[in-house]
Amino acid sequence: CSKSNFLLKKMEISVAEAEKRTGKNAVNMQETYTVYLIETRPVDAASEGTNPVPDSLWRRYSEFEQLRNYLLVTYPFLVVPPLPEKRAEFVWHKLSADNMDPDFVERRRVGLENFLLRVASHPDLSTDKIFYSFLTEENGWKETVFETGFQAKADSRLKALNATFRVKNPDKRFAEMKHYGDELQSVISQLLRVRARAADRLYGVYKVHGNYGRVFSEWSAIEKEMGDGLQSAGHHMDAYAASVDDILEEEEHYADQLKEYLFYADALRAVCRKHELTQYELEMAAQDLTSKKQQREELATGTIRTFSLKGMTSKLFGQETPEQREAKLKMLETQIEEGEELVKERNGECEEFVKSAWVDIERFKEQKDHDLREALISYAIMQISMCKKGIQVWNNAKECFSKM
Amino acid sequence: MSAGTPRALASSGQKPIQDIRHPLSAEESALSRSPDVLHPGGAGERDLILPNGTPVDTSSPTSSSSLLNRLQLDDDLDGETRDLFVTVEDPKKHVSTMETYITYRVCTKTTRTEFDLPEYSLRRRYQDFDWLRNKLEESQPTHLIPPLPEKFVMKGVVDRFSEEFVETRRKALDKFLKRVADHPVLSFNEHFNAFLSAKDLNKRQGLALLTKMGESVKYVTGGYKVRARPVEFAAMGDYLDLFTQKLGTIDRIAQRIIKEQSEFLMELREYGPVYSSWSSFEEDLHDPLEGVSGCVSNCSSALEELTEDMSEDFLPVLREYVLYIESMKNVLKKRDQVQAEYETKLEAVVFREDKKTSVPADVEKCQDRVECFNADLKADWDRWENNKRQDFRQLLTGMSDKNIQYYEKCLAAWESLIPLLQDKQEAKGETN
């Protein structure tokens, strides 16, 4: 696949293996977990033909999660590539939902590699130092990333994302993108659900044909001339029944590609939400500034346009002294100055965010169109292969039957 | 089936027209002319004649029957030597105040002199076929009569007037008549003739005939203690039992496959449209996604066709063979009865006091019956085996063909999609 080649220009990255480990966890309980081997090798070395041994280190899924959370917090204006699913979902009947299942582990290995390659080929993410040390420093990475203080930011980020607030003037494009993200998430979920059910049924169709194999064999035993043809046809029926396992395993790969974009939709939504948040904060600051300015005006001109308790009490209990008023005005002036700085700052942040986020969203759109088109092509190729196999098996069986 | 047999076959058919009993004439037993059902109680004045017209050489019945077998094994249907063609077509619904029913057109083309005209076309309903089959069973008890499709269908479960049901039935009735027409003995049966040519099948007359015939047929249902079957017939019986089992299993498997395919089809019908709704909010991906949706839809239609074909063509033929086997088993049992009668009577004679060396005539008659029945049965068995082989070869290659066609349709759909999917990519070039 063609990914842009930033870090990848200098370094080959792969998740080569997976292994089971047992150890004591945080609460001193014995647990079994899987670790993945990350291999890196300078690109030049391979091209020289010397093919040296790659550098490698082991990481578990939770460390990948930490890396991603760090990236989410540090680059809120980027659509951060997603990790493969934590737990097996949209599983069809025969497939195991067990995280320790070797097929699941293998697919996860592929997904983790894909994640690293996506980050490494992103123009901004690939330059991140924490990412680099994730790939190259086995020990000490945990402390390094902890020191960035990302964990606290991650928690508040999550809170903010889930908060409800109303934005008055969101950027239309971001609103549309958020809506798109919602629709994409919904449709891919539906697709994955139905596909899993269909896979289940297809499995049944193929496997029942295996019964023909057995009965033809039994039947051939009581026949004379018909026997050979029946027997060999039966073998083809067995082959047909067995072929569905490979077919459905390949289809899981397609499902994984869809899942990646299901989770990408979430990342996209997060960026749009972040925009809303910055926009909201700007609006709040602007609103605050406006109200402070208004207060100043009222104080200066002595007219009360807005209802305030202070205003009422001063009416009831008499006006303030000119000194008091002067002090208040001065305070307001300071606040207004600060407020204006804040608005300027927030406005800058907002604009900055909109600018860089939109660039990445456009990049993401192109990537999505390309990748999903490729996924559909390989899905069609898979179906073609399945049809050809089917034709072959039934032709073989037909030949046997015609010799009955 | 009758292609290789010489014209002198089936002596009952070689009679001049005036001698053939019209089924509506209630004067005489319709059996009297059939050579293979023996005249009961006669004093041995008639020679036993095998279906091929040659007299039975009782000393070695096997030689004549093996000649018979060789002749009848030739299953290459030579259109030139066949002189009777029948078809069942054009089902139509009739609504009367009393009932609603379906009739079928039965067309006959023949050069046989037993028929007054060279062509016939008349309408018959299931009842009439049923009548014919009963008549054939009664009048030709030593022969295997092909089965009819099931008589009773559960109302409310199956729609008796649906196109599929009627068509399935028509095919089975057509097969039934063709099998009778191809049989060297049955095709010359006068009831068959009447069925094909008589405007009005008067069944009440038929019933009257039945009671008259009851006498002559009674011997077949004797009450004699059944003896051990000769090896070859025992083997037939065993085979039929095992074969029935296998057919039952195959029927269950086929039904199960149809069920699984139907459920898969249901999911596909939901799956395709999701791609369509997805395409509705995509720009660049709109066409590819619509394309996939269309593809899935085409595959769904192809699958639906496959399932329908299997239901309509495959399962009914399997079930028909189960009925065929039942008929064959009954014929075997009748044969056992005939043998039992013979052996019982023979034993009685052997144990008689007087040392009469000549075997009484009625015991001789029984022996002749046994040997004739055995010969007919063997001939029919061989024909049945051949037909079975052909029929199942056809059935199973047909099943393979249907599956191949299904996959070919799907293949064509997906292959035509690839250029559509790749289209914009080439125009855009490498997105990197």
PDB file of N, CA and C in Angstrom, chain B residues 285-362:
ATOM      1  N   LEU B 285     -16.528   7.847  -3.334  1.00  0.00           N
ATOM      2  CA  LEU B 285     -16.823   6.426  -3.163  1.00  0.00           C
ATOM      3  C   LEU B 285     -18.245   6.057  -3.581  1.00  0.00           C
ATOM      4  N   HIS B 286     -18.995   7.045  -4.038  1.00  0.00           N
ATOM      5  CA  HIS B 286     -20.398   6.784  -4.335  1.00  0.00           C
ATOM      6  C   HIS B 286     -20.578   5.650  -5.347  1.00  0.00           C
ATOM      7  N   ASP B 287     -19.918   5.795  -6.497  1.00  0.00           N
ATOM      8  CA  ASP B 287     -20.088   4.790  -7.547  1.00  0.00           C
ATOM      9  C   ASP B 287     -19.586   3.407  -7.142  1.00  0.00           C
ATOM     10  N   PRO B 288     -18.356   3.323  -6.577  1.00  0.00           N
ATOM     11  CA  PRO B 288     -17.903   1.992  -6.150  1.00  0.00           C
ATOM     12  C   PRO B 288     -18.868   1.308  -5.185  1.00  0.00           C
ATOM     13  N   LEU B 289     -19.371   2.078  -4.212  1.00  0.00           N
ATOM     14  CA  LEU B 289     -20.268   1.472  -3.223  1.00  0.00           C
ATOM     15  C   LEU B 289     -21.589   1.040  -3.854  1.00  0.00           C
ATOM     16  N   GLU B 290     -22.113   1.854  -4.739  1.00  0.00           N
ATOM     17  CA  GLU B 290     -23.339   1.474  -5.457  1.00  0.00           C
ATOM     18  C   GLU B 290     -23.080   0.225  -6.267  1.00  0.00           C
ATOM     19  N   GLY B 291     -21.900   0.163  -6.873  1.00  0.00           N
ATOM     20  CA  GLY B 291     -21.519  -0.997  -7.667  1.00  0.00           C
ATOM     21  C   GLY B 291     -21.540  -2.275  -6.845  1.00  0.00           C
ATOM     22  N   VAL B 292     -20.971  -2.199  -5.642  1.00  0.00           N
ATOM     23  CA  VAL B 292     -20.943  -3.375  -4.761  1.00  0.00           C
ATOM     24  C   VAL B 292     -22.366  -3.777  -4.396  1.00  0.00           C
ATOM     25  N   SER B 293     -23.192  -2.776  -4.104  1.00  0.00           N
ATOM     26  CA  SER B 293     -24.577  -3.049  -3.746  1.00  0.00           C
ATOM     27  C   SER B 293     -25.279  -3.801  -4.872  1.00  0.00           C
ATOM     28  N   GLY B 294     -25.077  -3.330  -6.090  1.00  0.00           N
ATOM     29  CA  GLY B 294     -25.683  -3.973  -7.255  1.00  0.00           C
ATOM     30  C   GLY B 294     -25.201  -5.395  -7.434  1.00  0.00           C
ATOM     31  N   CYS B 295     -23.920  -5.582  -7.199  1.00  0.00           N
ATOM     32  CA  CYS B 295     -23.312  -6.890  -7.326  1.00  0.00           C
ATOM     33  C   CYS B 295     -23.941  -7.886  -6.359  1.00  0.00           C
ATOM     34  N   VAL B 296     -24.038  -7.467  -5.109  1.00  0.00           N
ATOM     35  CA  VAL B 296     -24.616  -8.328  -4.081  1.00  0.00           C
ATOM     36  C   VAL B 296     -26.052  -8.673  -4.448  1.00  0.00           C
ATOM     37  N   SER B 297     -26.742  -7.689  -4.996  1.00  0.00           N
ATOM     38  CA  SER B 297     -28.120  -7.917  -5.410  1.00  0.00           C
ATOM     39  C   SER B 297     -28.199  -8.968  -6.510  1.00  0.00           C
ATOM     40  N   ASN B 298     -27.296  -8.897  -7.472  1.00  0.00           N
ATOM     41  CA  ASN B 298     -27.272  -9.906  -8.541  1.00  0.00           C
ATOM     42  C   ASN B 298     -26.996 -11.292  -7.995  1.00  0.00           C
ATOM     43  N   CYS B 299     -26.052 -11.366  -7.053  1.00  0.00           N
ATOM     44  CA  CYS B 299     -25.728 -12.660  -6.455  1.00  0.00           C
ATOM     45  C   CYS B 299     -26.933 -13.205  -5.698  1.00  0.00           C
ATOM     46  N   SER B 300     -27.672 -12.308  -5.061  1.00  0.00           N
ATOM     47  CA  SER B 300     -28.873 -12.733  -4.335  1.00  0.00           C
ATOM     48  C   SER B 300     -29.871 -13.369  -5.284  1.00  0.00           C
ATOM     49  N   SER B 301     -30.101 -12.728  -6.413  1.00  0.00           N
ATOM     50  CA  SER B 301     -31.056 -13.278  -7.384  1.00  0.00           C
ATOM     51  C   SER B 301     -30.598 -14.632  -7.874  1.00  0.00           C
ATOM     52  N   ALA B 302     -29.304 -14.738  -8.152  1.00  0.00           N
ATOM     53  CA  ALA B 302     -28.771 -16.018  -8.631  1.00  0.00           C
ATOM     54  C   ALA B 302     -28.975 -17.109  -7.596  1.00  0.00           C
ATOM     55  N   LEU B 303     -28.776 -16.757  -6.331  1.00  0.00           N
ATOM     56  CA  LEU B 303     -28.935 -17.740  -5.263  1.00  0.00           C
ATOM     57  C   LEU B 303     -30.393 -18.166  -5.131  1.00  0.00           C
ATOM     58  N   GLU B 304     -31.268 -17.186  -5.292  1.00  0.00           N
ATOM     59  CA  GLU B 304     -32.695 -17.492  -5.186  1.00  0.00           C
ATOM     60  C   GLU B 304     -33.093 -18.502  -6.266  1.00  0.00           C
ATOM     61  N   GLU B 305     -32.575 -18.279  -7.473  1.00  0.00           N
ATOM     62  CA  GLU B 305     -32.852 -19.211  -8.570  1.00  0.00           C
ATOM     63  C   GLU B 305     -32.360 -20.606  -8.246  1.00  0.00           C
ATOM     64  N   LEU B 306     -31.140 -20.680  -7.699  1.00  0.00           N
ATOM     65  CA  LEU B 306     -30.557 -21.986  -7.371  1.00  0.00           C
ATOM     66  C   LEU B 306     -31.436 -22.730  -6.382  1.00  0.00           C
ATOM     67  N   THR B 307     -31.849 -22.022  -5.332  1.00  0.00           N
ATOM     68  CA  THR B 307     -32.663 -22.654  -4.294  1.00  0.00           C
ATOM     69  C   THR B 307     -33.995 -23.127  -4.852  1.00  0.00           C
ATOM     70  N   GLU B 308     -34.606 -22.287  -5.681  1.00  0.00           N
ATOM     71  CA  GLU B 308     -35.885 -22.670  -6.275  1.00  0.00           C
ATOM     72  C   GLU B 308     -35.732 -23.901  -7.149  1.00  0.00           C
ATOM     73  N   ASP B 309     -34.690 -23.888  -7.984  1.00  0.00           N
ATOM     74  CA  ASP B 309     -34.466 -25.039  -8.864  1.00  0.00           C
ATOM     75  C   ASP B 309     -34.312 -26.324  -8.066  1.00  0.00           C
ATOM     76  N   MET B 310     -33.527 -26.250  -6.996  1.00  0.00           N
ATOM     77  CA  MET B 310     -33.308 -27.449  -6.193  1.00  0.00           C
ATOM     78  C   MET B 310     -34.623 -27.934  -5.590  1.00  0.00           C
ATOM     79  N   SER B 311     -35.431 -27.003  -5.124  1.00  0.00           N
ATOM     80  CA  SER B 311     -36.728 -27.372  -4.547  1.00  0.00           C
ATOM     81  C   SER B 311     -37.637 -28.003  -5.581  1.00  0.00           C
ATOM     82  N   GLU B 312     -37.655 -27.416  -6.771  1.00  0.00           N
ATOM     83  CA  GLU B 312     -38.627 -27.845  -7.759  1.00  0.00           C
ATOM     84  C   GLU B 312     -38.188 -29.060  -8.552  1.00  0.00           C
ATOM     85  N   ASP B 313     -36.870 -29.158  -8.804  1.00  0.00           N
ATOM     86  CA  ASP B 313     -36.419 -30.251  -9.665  1.00  0.00           C
ATOM     87  C   ASP B 313     -35.760 -31.397  -8.912  1.00  0.00           C
ATOM     88  N   PHE B 314     -34.961 -31.047  -7.927  1.00  0.00           N
ATOM     89  CA  PHE B 314     -34.157 -32.090  -7.287  1.00  0.00           C
ATOM     90  C   PHE B 314     -34.973 -32.922  -6.298  1.00  0.00           C
ATOM     91  N   LEU B 315     -35.554 -32.247  -5.319  1.00  0.00           N
ATOM     92  CA  LEU B 315     -36.270 -32.967  -4.265  1.00  0.00           C
ATOM     93  C   LEU B 315     -37.408 -33.851  -4.789  1.00  0.00           C
ATOM     94  N   PRO B 316     -38.254 -33.350  -5.708  1.00  0.00           N
ATOM     95  CA  PRO B 316     -39.356 -34.203  -6.172  1.00  0.00           C
ATOM     96  C   PRO B 316     -38.858 -35.508  -6.801  1.00  0.00           C
ATOM     97  N   VAL B 317     -37.742 -35.427  -7.539  1.00  0.00           N
ATOM     98  CA  VAL B 317     -37.241 -36.653  -8.187  1.00  0.00           C
ATOM     99  C   VAL B 317     -36.771 -37.661  -7.153  1.00  0.00           C
ATOM    100  N   LEU B 318     -36.123 -37.163  -6.111  1.00  0.00           N
ATOM    101  CA  LEU B 318     -35.682 -38.049  -5.033  1.00  0.00           C
ATOM    102  C   LEU B 318     -36.866 -38.769  -4.422  1.00  0.00           C
ATOM    103  N   ARG B 319     -37.911 -37.963  -4.158  1.00  0.00           N
ATOM    104  CA  ARG B 319     -39.089 -38.540  -3.488  1.00  0.00           C
ATOM    105  C   ARG B 319     -39.799 -39.538  -4.378  1.00  0.00           C
ATOM    106  N   GLU B 320     -39.783 -39.248  -5.657  1.00  0.00           N
ATOM    107  CA  GLU B 320     -40.401 -40.155  -6.615  1.00  0.00           C
ATOM    108  C   GLU B 320     -39.704 -41.513  -6.588  1.00  0.00           C
ATOM    109  N   TYR B 321     -38.392 -41.483  -6.407  1.00  0.00           N
ATOM    110  CA  TYR B 321     -37.674 -42.753  -6.365  1.00  0.00           C
ATOM    111  C   TYR B 321     -37.999 -43.549  -5.113  1.00  0.00           C
ATOM    112  N   VAL B 322     -38.266 -42.843  -4.056  1.00  0.00           N
ATOM    113  CA  VAL B 322     -38.680 -43.555  -2.846  1.00  0.00           C
ATOM    114  C   VAL B 322     -39.979 -44.301  -3.116  1.00  0.00           C
ATOM    115  N   LEU B 323     -40.892 -43.640  -3.830  1.00  0.00           N
ATOM    116  CA  LEU B 323     -42.157 -44.292  -4.184  1.00  0.00           C
ATOM    117  C   LEU B 323     -41.914 -45.472  -5.123  1.00  0.00           C
ATOM    118  N   TYR B 324     -40.993 -45.273  -6.040  1.00  0.00           N
ATOM    119  CA  TYR B 324     -40.639 -46.321  -6.991  1.00  0.00           C
ATOM    120  C   TYR B 324     -40.147 -47.558  -6.242  1.00  0.00           C
ATOM    121  N   ILE B 325     -39.306 -47.278  -5.240  1.00  0.00           N
ATOM    122  CA  ILE B 325     -38.765 -48.379  -4.454  1.00  0.00           C
ATOM    123  C   ILE B 325     -39.873 -49.111  -3.724  1.00  0.00           C
ATOM    124  N   GLU B 326     -40.818 -48.358  -3.192  1.00  0.00           N
ATOM    125  CA  GLU B 326     -41.962 -48.987  -2.512  1.00  0.00           C
ATOM    126  C   GLU B 326     -42.701 -49.911  -3.467  1.00  0.00           C
ATOM    127  N   SER B 327     -42.941 -49.433  -4.696  1.00  0.00           N
ATOM    128  CA  SER B 327     -43.606 -50.274  -5.705  1.00  0.00           C
ATOM    129  C   SER B 327     -42.814 -51.552  -5.935  1.00  0.00           C
ATOM    130  N   MET B 328     -41.527 -51.381  -6.105  1.00  0.00           N
ATOM    131  CA  MET B 328     -40.673 -52.543  -6.383  1.00  0.00           C
ATOM    132  C   MET B 328     -40.731 -53.533  -5.230  1.00  0.00           C
ATOM    133  N   LYS B 329     -40.713 -53.033  -4.023  1.00  0.00           N
ATOM    134  CA  LYS B 329     -40.782 -53.911  -2.854  1.00  0.00           C
ATOM    135  C   LYS B 329     -42.094 -54.682  -2.855  1.00  0.00           C
ATOM    136  N   ASN B 330     -43.172 -53.997  -3.230  1.00  0.00           N
ATOM    137  CA  ASN B 330     -44.474 -54.675  -3.277  1.00  0.00           C
ATOM    138  C   ASN B 330     -44.490 -55.766  -4.322  1.00  0.00           C
ATOM    139  N   VAL B 331     -43.877 -55.478  -5.460  1.00  0.00           N
ATOM    140  CA  VAL B 331     -43.814 -56.501  -6.511  1.00  0.00           C
ATOM    141  C   VAL B 331     -43.018 -57.710  -6.013  1.00  0.00           C
ATOM    142  N   LEU B 332     -41.935 -57.438  -5.309  1.00  0.00           N
ATOM    143  CA  LEU B 332     -41.132 -58.528  -4.740  1.00  0.00           C
ATOM    144  C   LEU B 332     -41.976 -59.377  -3.789  1.00  0.00           C
ATOM    145  N   LYS B 333     -42.799 -58.695  -3.019  1.00  0.00           N
ATOM    146  CA  LYS B 333     -43.645 -59.423  -2.064  1.00  0.00           C
ATOM    147  C   LYS B 333     -44.668 -60.275  -2.787  1.00  0.00           C
ATOM    148  N   LYS B 334     -45.231 -59.721  -3.847  1.00  0.00           N
ATOM    149  CA  LYS B 334     -46.197 -60.505  -4.625  1.00  0.00           C
ATOM    150  C   LYS B 334     -45.516 -61.752  -5.177  1.00  0.00           C
ATOM    151  N   ARG B 335     -44.313 -61.533  -5.646  1.00  0.00           N
ATOM    152  CA  ARG B 335     -43.550 -62.670  -6.188  1.00  0.00           C
ATOM    153  C   ARG B 335     -43.374 -63.731  -5.109  1.00  0.00           C
ATOM    154  N   ASP B 336     -43.051 -63.259  -3.899  1.00  0.00           N
ATOM    155  CA  ASP B 336     -42.879 -64.186  -2.782  1.00  0.00           C
ATOM    156  C   ASP B 336     -44.144 -65.010  -2.567  1.00  0.00           C
ATOM    157  N   GLN B 337     -45.288 -64.350  -2.679  1.00  0.00           N
ATOM    158  CA  GLN B 337     -46.577 -65.031  -2.497  1.00  0.00           C
ATOM    159  C   GLN B 337     -46.777 -66.110  -3.549  1.00  0.00           C
ATOM    160  N   VAL B 338     -46.464 -65.747  -4.776  1.00  0.00           N
ATOM    161  CA  VAL B 338     -46.644 -66.718  -5.862  1.00  0.00           C
ATOM    162  C   VAL B 338     -45.743 -67.931  -5.630  1.00  0.00           C
ATOM    163  N   GLN B 339     -44.538 -67.655  -5.230  1.00  0.00           N
ATOM    164  CA  GLN B 339     -43.598 -68.757  -4.932  1.00  0.00           C
ATOM    165  C   GLN B 339     -44.115 -69.592  -3.762  1.00  0.00           C
ATOM    166  N   ALA B 340     -44.630 -68.882  -2.766  1.00  0.00           N
ATOM    167  CA  ALA B 340     -45.121 -69.578  -1.570  1.00  0.00           C
ATOM    168  C   ALA B 340     -46.252 -70.544  -1.912  1.00  0.00           C
ATOM    169  N   GLU B 341     -47.144 -70.052  -2.767  1.00  0.00           N
ATOM    170  CA  GLU B 341     -48.274 -70.901  -3.158  1.00  0.00           C
ATOM    171  C   GLU B 341     -47.763 -72.161  -3.850  1.00  0.00           C
ATOM    172  N   TYR B 342     -46.851 -71.919  -4.766  1.00  0.00           N
ATOM    173  CA  TYR B 342     -46.283 -73.054  -5.511  1.00  0.00           C
ATOM    174  C   TYR B 342     -45.640 -74.060  -4.582  1.00  0.00           C
ATOM    175  N   GLU B 343     -44.772 -73.575  -3.714  1.00  0.00           N
ATOM    176  CA  GLU B 343     -44.017 -74.494  -2.873  1.00  0.00           C
ATOM    177  C   GLU B 343     -44.914 -75.205  -1.878  1.00  0.00           C
ATOM    178  N   THR B 344     -45.928 -74.503  -1.404  1.00  0.00           N
ATOM    179  CA  THR B 344     -46.874 -75.142  -0.481  1.00  0.00           C
ATOM    180  C   THR B 344     -47.601 -76.300  -1.171  1.00  0.00           C
ATOM    181  N   LYS B 345     -48.093 -75.988  -2.362  1.00  0.00           N
ATOM    182  CA  LYS B 345     -48.842 -77.011  -3.092  1.00  0.00           C
ATOM    183  C   LYS B 345     -47.942 -78.186  -3.465  1.00  0.00           C
ATOM    184  N   LEU B 346     -46.708 -77.826  -3.821  1.00  0.00           N
ATOM    185  CA  LEU B 346     -45.742 -78.858  -4.197  1.00  0.00           C
ATOM    186  C   LEU B 346     -45.472 -79.789  -3.014  1.00  0.00           C
ATOM    187  N   GLU B 347     -45.270 -79.179  -1.860  1.00  0.00           N
ATOM    188  CA  GLU B 347     -45.012 -79.971  -0.659  1.00  0.00           C
ATOM    189  C   GLU B 347     -46.180 -80.892  -0.366  1.00  0.00           C
ATOM    190  N   ALA B 348     -47.392 -80.332  -0.530  1.00  0.00           N
ATOM    191  CA  ALA B 348     -48.602 -81.154  -0.271  1.00  0.00           C
ATOM    192  C   ALA B 348     -48.620 -82.382  -1.163  1.00  0.00           C
ATOM    193  N   VAL B 349     -48.238 -82.161  -2.406  1.00  0.00           N
ATOM    194  CA  VAL B 349     -48.206 -83.282  -3.355  1.00  0.00           C
ATOM    195  C   VAL B 349     -47.160 -84.310  -2.958  1.00  0.00           C
ATOM    196  N   VAL B 350     -46.016 -83.815  -2.627  1.00  0.00           N
ATOM    197  CA  VAL B 350     -44.896 -84.715  -2.294  1.00  0.00           C
ATOM    198  C   VAL B 350     -45.234 -85.627  -1.132  1.00  0.00           C
ATOM    199  N   PHE B 351     -45.999 -85.043  -0.204  1.00  0.00           N
ATOM    200  CA  PHE B 351     -46.342 -85.840   0.978  1.00  0.00           C
ATOM    201  C   PHE B 351     -47.568 -86.734   0.796  1.00  0.00           C
ATOM    202  N   ARG B 352     -48.084 -86.735  -0.436  1.00  0.00           N
ATOM    203  CA  ARG B 352     -49.309 -87.530  -0.663  1.00  0.00           C
ATOM    204  C   ARG B 352     -49.001 -89.031  -0.631  1.00  0.00           C
ATOM    205  N   GLU B 353     -49.980 -89.702  -0.274  1.00  0.00           N
ATOM    206  CA  GLU B 353     -49.835 -91.159  -0.136  1.00  0.00           C
ATOM    207  C   GLU B 353     -49.560 -91.818  -1.479  1.00  0.00           C
ATOM    208  N   ASP B 354     -50.476 -91.587  -2.421  1.00  0.00           N
ATOM    209  CA  ASP B 354     -50.332 -92.309  -3.697  1.00  0.00           C
ATOM    210  C   ASP B 354     -49.099 -91.844  -4.464  1.00  0.00           C
ATOM    211  N   LYS B 355     -48.420 -92.851  -4.978  1.00  0.00           N
ATOM    212  CA  LYS B 355     -47.148 -92.559  -5.628  1.00  0.00           C
ATOM    213  C   LYS B 355     -47.327 -92.068  -7.057  1.00  0.00           C
ATOM    214  N   LYS B 356     -48.193 -91.107  -7.243  1.00  0.00           N
ATOM    215  CA  LYS B 356     -48.403 -90.566  -8.597  1.00  0.00           C
ATOM    216  C   LYS B 356     -47.132 -89.840  -9.019  1.00  0.00           C
ATOM    217  N   THR B 357     -46.585 -90.220 -10.117  1.00  0.00           N
ATOM    218  CA  THR B 357     -45.345 -89.591 -10.558  1.00  0.00           C
ATOM    219  C   THR B 357     -45.581 -88.273 -11.293  1.00  0.00           C
ATOM    220  N   SER B 358     -46.751 -88.208 -11.932  1.00  0.00           N
ATOM    221  CA  SER B 358     -46.956 -86.943 -12.652  1.00  0.00           C
ATOM    222  C   SER B 358     -47.446 -85.867 -11.703  1.00  0.00           C
ATOM    223  N   VAL B 359     -46.934 -84.746 -11.859  1.00  0.00           N
ATOM    224  CA  VAL B 359     -47.298 -83.601 -11.013  1.00  0.00           C
ATOM    225  C   VAL B 359     -48.665 -83.105 -11.464  1.00  0.00           C
ATOM    226  N   PRO B 360     -49.560 -82.869 -10.516  1.00  0.00           N
ATOM    227  CA  PRO B 360     -50.887 -82.387 -10.915  1.00  0.00           C
ATOM    228  C   PRO B 360     -50.783 -81.066 -11.686  1.00  0.00           C
ATOM    229  N   ALA B 361     -51.776 -80.868 -12.505  1.00  0.00           N
ATOM    230  CA  ALA B 361     -51.758 -79.716 -13.409  1.00  0.00           C
ATOM    231  C   ALA B 361     -51.695 -78.390 -12.662  1.00  0.00           C
ATOM    232  N   ASP B 362     -52.431 -78.279 -11.563  1.00  0.00           N
ATOM    233  CA  ASP B 362     -52.474 -76.971 -10.907  1.00  0.00           C
ATOM    234  C   ASP B 362     -51.128 -76.619 -10.265  1.00  0.00           C
TER     235      ASP B 362
END
